[in-house]
Structures are given as structure tokens and as C-alpha cells.
CSV table of C-alpha atoms in Angstrom, one decimal:
chain,number,residue,atom,x,y,z
A,1,MET,CA,0.0,0.0,0.0
A,2,ASN,CA,2.9,2.4,0.8
A,3,LEU,CA,4.4,1.8,-2.7
A,4,LEU,CA,1.0,2.5,-4.4
A,5,PHE,CA,0.8,5.8,-2.3
A,6,LEU,CA,4.3,6.8,-3.3
A,7,ILE,CA,3.7,6.1,-7.0
A,8,SER,CA,0.4,8.1,-7.0
A,9,VAL,CA,2.2,11.1,-5.3
A,10,ILE,CA,5.0,11.0,-7.9
A,11,ILE,CA,2.5,10.9,-10.8
A,12,LEU,CA,0.4,13.7,-9.3
A,13,ALA,CA,3.5,15.9,-8.7
A,14,ALA,CA,4.8,15.2,-12.2
A,15,GLY,CA,1.4,16.1,-13.7
A,16,ALA,CA,1.0,19.3,-11.7
A,17,TYR,CA,4.5,20.6,-12.4
A,18,SER,CA,4.3,19.6,-16.1
A,19,ALA,CA,1.1,21.7,-16.3
A,20,ARG,CA,2.8,24.6,-14.7
A,21,THR,CA,5.3,24.8,-17.6
A,22,LEU,CA,2.4,26.0,-19.7
A,23,TYR,CA,2.7,29.3,-17.8
A,24,PHE,CA,5.8,30.0,-19.7
A,25,ALA,CA,4.6,28.9,-23.1
A,26,VAL,CA,2.9,32.2,-23.4
A,27,LEU,CA,6.2,33.9,-23.9
A,28,GLN,CA,6.6,32.6,-27.4
A,29,GLU,CA,2.9,32.7,-28.2
A,30,GLY,CA,2.6,36.3,-27.1
A,31,LYS,CA,5.8,37.3,-28.9
A,32,ILE,CA,7.4,38.7,-25.8
A,33,PRO,CA,10.7,40.3,-26.7
A,34,LEU,CA,13.9,39.0,-25.1
A,35,TYR,CA,14.6,42.1,-23.1
A,36,LEU,CA,11.2,41.8,-21.4
A,37,THR,CA,11.5,38.0,-20.7
A,38,GLY,CA,12.5,38.5,-17.0
A,39,THR,CA,9.7,40.9,-16.3
A,40,ALA,CA,7.2,38.6,-18.1
A,41,VAL,CA,8.4,35.6,-16.2
A,42,GLY,CA,8.0,37.5,-12.9
A,43,ILE,CA,4.5,38.6,-13.7
A,44,ILE,CA,3.5,35.1,-15.0
A,45,SER,CA,4.9,33.5,-11.9
A,46,PHE,CA,3.1,35.9,-9.6
A,47,VAL,CA,-0.2,35.4,-11.3
A,48,GLY,CA,0.3,31.7,-11.9
A,49,TYR,CA,1.4,30.8,-8.3
A,50,THR,CA,-1.0,33.1,-6.4
A,51,PRO,CA,-3.7,30.5,-6.2
A,52,ASP,CA,-1.3,28.2,-4.3
A,53,ILE,CA,-1.0,30.9,-1.6
A,54,PHE,CA,-4.7,31.4,-1.1
A,55,SER,CA,-6.4,28.2,-2.1
A,56,GLY,CA,-5.3,26.1,0.9
A,57,PRO,CA,-6.4,28.6,3.6
A,58,LEU,CA,-9.6,29.4,1.7
A,59,ILE,CA,-10.5,25.8,1.3
A,60,GLY,CA,-9.7,25.2,5.0
A,61,VAL,CA,-12.0,28.1,6.1
A,62,LEU,CA,-14.8,26.9,3.8
A,63,LEU,CA,-14.6,23.4,5.2
A,64,ASP,CA,-14.2,24.5,8.8
A,65,ASN,CA,-17.2,26.9,8.7
A,66,ASN,CA,-19.4,24.6,6.6
A,67,PRO,CA,-18.8,21.0,7.6
A,68,GLY,CA,-20.0,18.1,5.6
A,69,GLU,CA,-21.3,17.9,2.1
A,70,TYR,CA,-22.2,21.7,1.9
A,71,GLY,CA,-18.6,22.7,2.6
A,72,HIS,CA,-17.3,20.5,-0.2
A,73,GLN,CA,-19.9,21.9,-2.5
A,74,LEU,CA,-18.7,25.4,-1.7
A,75,VAL,CA,-15.1,24.3,-2.4
A,76,PHE,CA,-16.1,23.0,-5.9
A,77,VAL,CA,-18.1,26.2,-6.5
A,78,VAL,CA,-14.9,28.2,-5.8
A,79,LEU,CA,-12.9,25.9,-8.0
A,80,GLY,CA,-15.5,26.4,-10.8
A,81,ILE,CA,-15.3,30.1,-10.5
A,82,PHE,CA,-11.5,30.0,-10.7
A,83,SER,CA,-11.8,27.8,-13.8
A,84,ILE,CA,-14.2,30.3,-15.4
A,85,ILE,CA,-11.8,33.1,-14.7
A,86,GLY,CA,-9.0,31.1,-16.3
A,87,LEU,CA,-11.2,30.3,-19.3
A,88,ILE,CA,-11.9,34.0,-19.8
A,89,ALA,CA,-8.2,34.8,-19.5
A,90,ALA,CA,-7.3,32.1,-22.1
A,91,ILE,CA,-9.9,33.4,-24.5
A,92,GLY,CA,-8.7,36.9,-24.1
A,93,PHE,CA,-5.1,35.8,-24.7
A,94,LYS,CA,-6.1,33.8,-27.8
A,95,ARG,CA,-7.8,36.9,-29.2
A,96,PHE,CA,-4.7,38.9,-28.4
A,97,VAL,CA,-2.5,36.5,-30.3
A,98,ASN,CA,-4.9,36.1,-33.2
A,99,LYS,CA,-4.9,39.9,-33.8
A,100,GLY,CA,-1.1,39.7,-34.3
A,101,MET,CA,-0.5,42.1,-31.4
A,102,SER,CA,2.9,42.2,-29.8
A,103,LEU,CA,4.6,43.8,-26.9
A,104,SER,CA,7.6,44.8,-28.9
């Protein structure tokens, strides 16, 4: 059982950190000039990793103040809202790229 747990943790971590590399794929897609790469990476990291700072405590508060099924429903509502915000941002970025706009 311990081996199965270890394997599942490794797979989960690899998947999570592989998905995070997508944060930096926008540099090429958005035609970010080389001289702005450091600034762009800083902004992308700030925005991309901010949910890690707040989601744990927020989920904890939701579950502590609303025990049981209702608390879990609230957690999934919050996750759904975050997903919708991400979808809107992705659509906006896609429109930005399709217009051929650049930061240079």
C-alpha cells in the first residue's frame, strides 16, 4: 500500500509541475521580446502561483465553517469560479495572439 501511495504522489506531482510549464509557453505565443522576458516571467509566476498561496487557507476556512457535504460543494463552486476566470483569460489571450499584437 505504501508503494502505491508513493507512485500516486509521484504521478500527481509530475502532472502538476508539467502543467505549470504552460505558464511560460505564453512567452513565445505572445511574442514577448527577449529584453522583457525576465519581467514577463516574474508577472506570469506571480499570477500563476498566487492560487497556491490562497487556495489552501480558503478551502480550509470553507470546510471548517461549513462541515460536511455543503462545505465540499462550496469548495467546488470556488474551483469552478477560478476555472471560469482562467477560461476568460485564455480566450482573451487567444484573441490577443490572433490579432497579431505584440509587446515589442
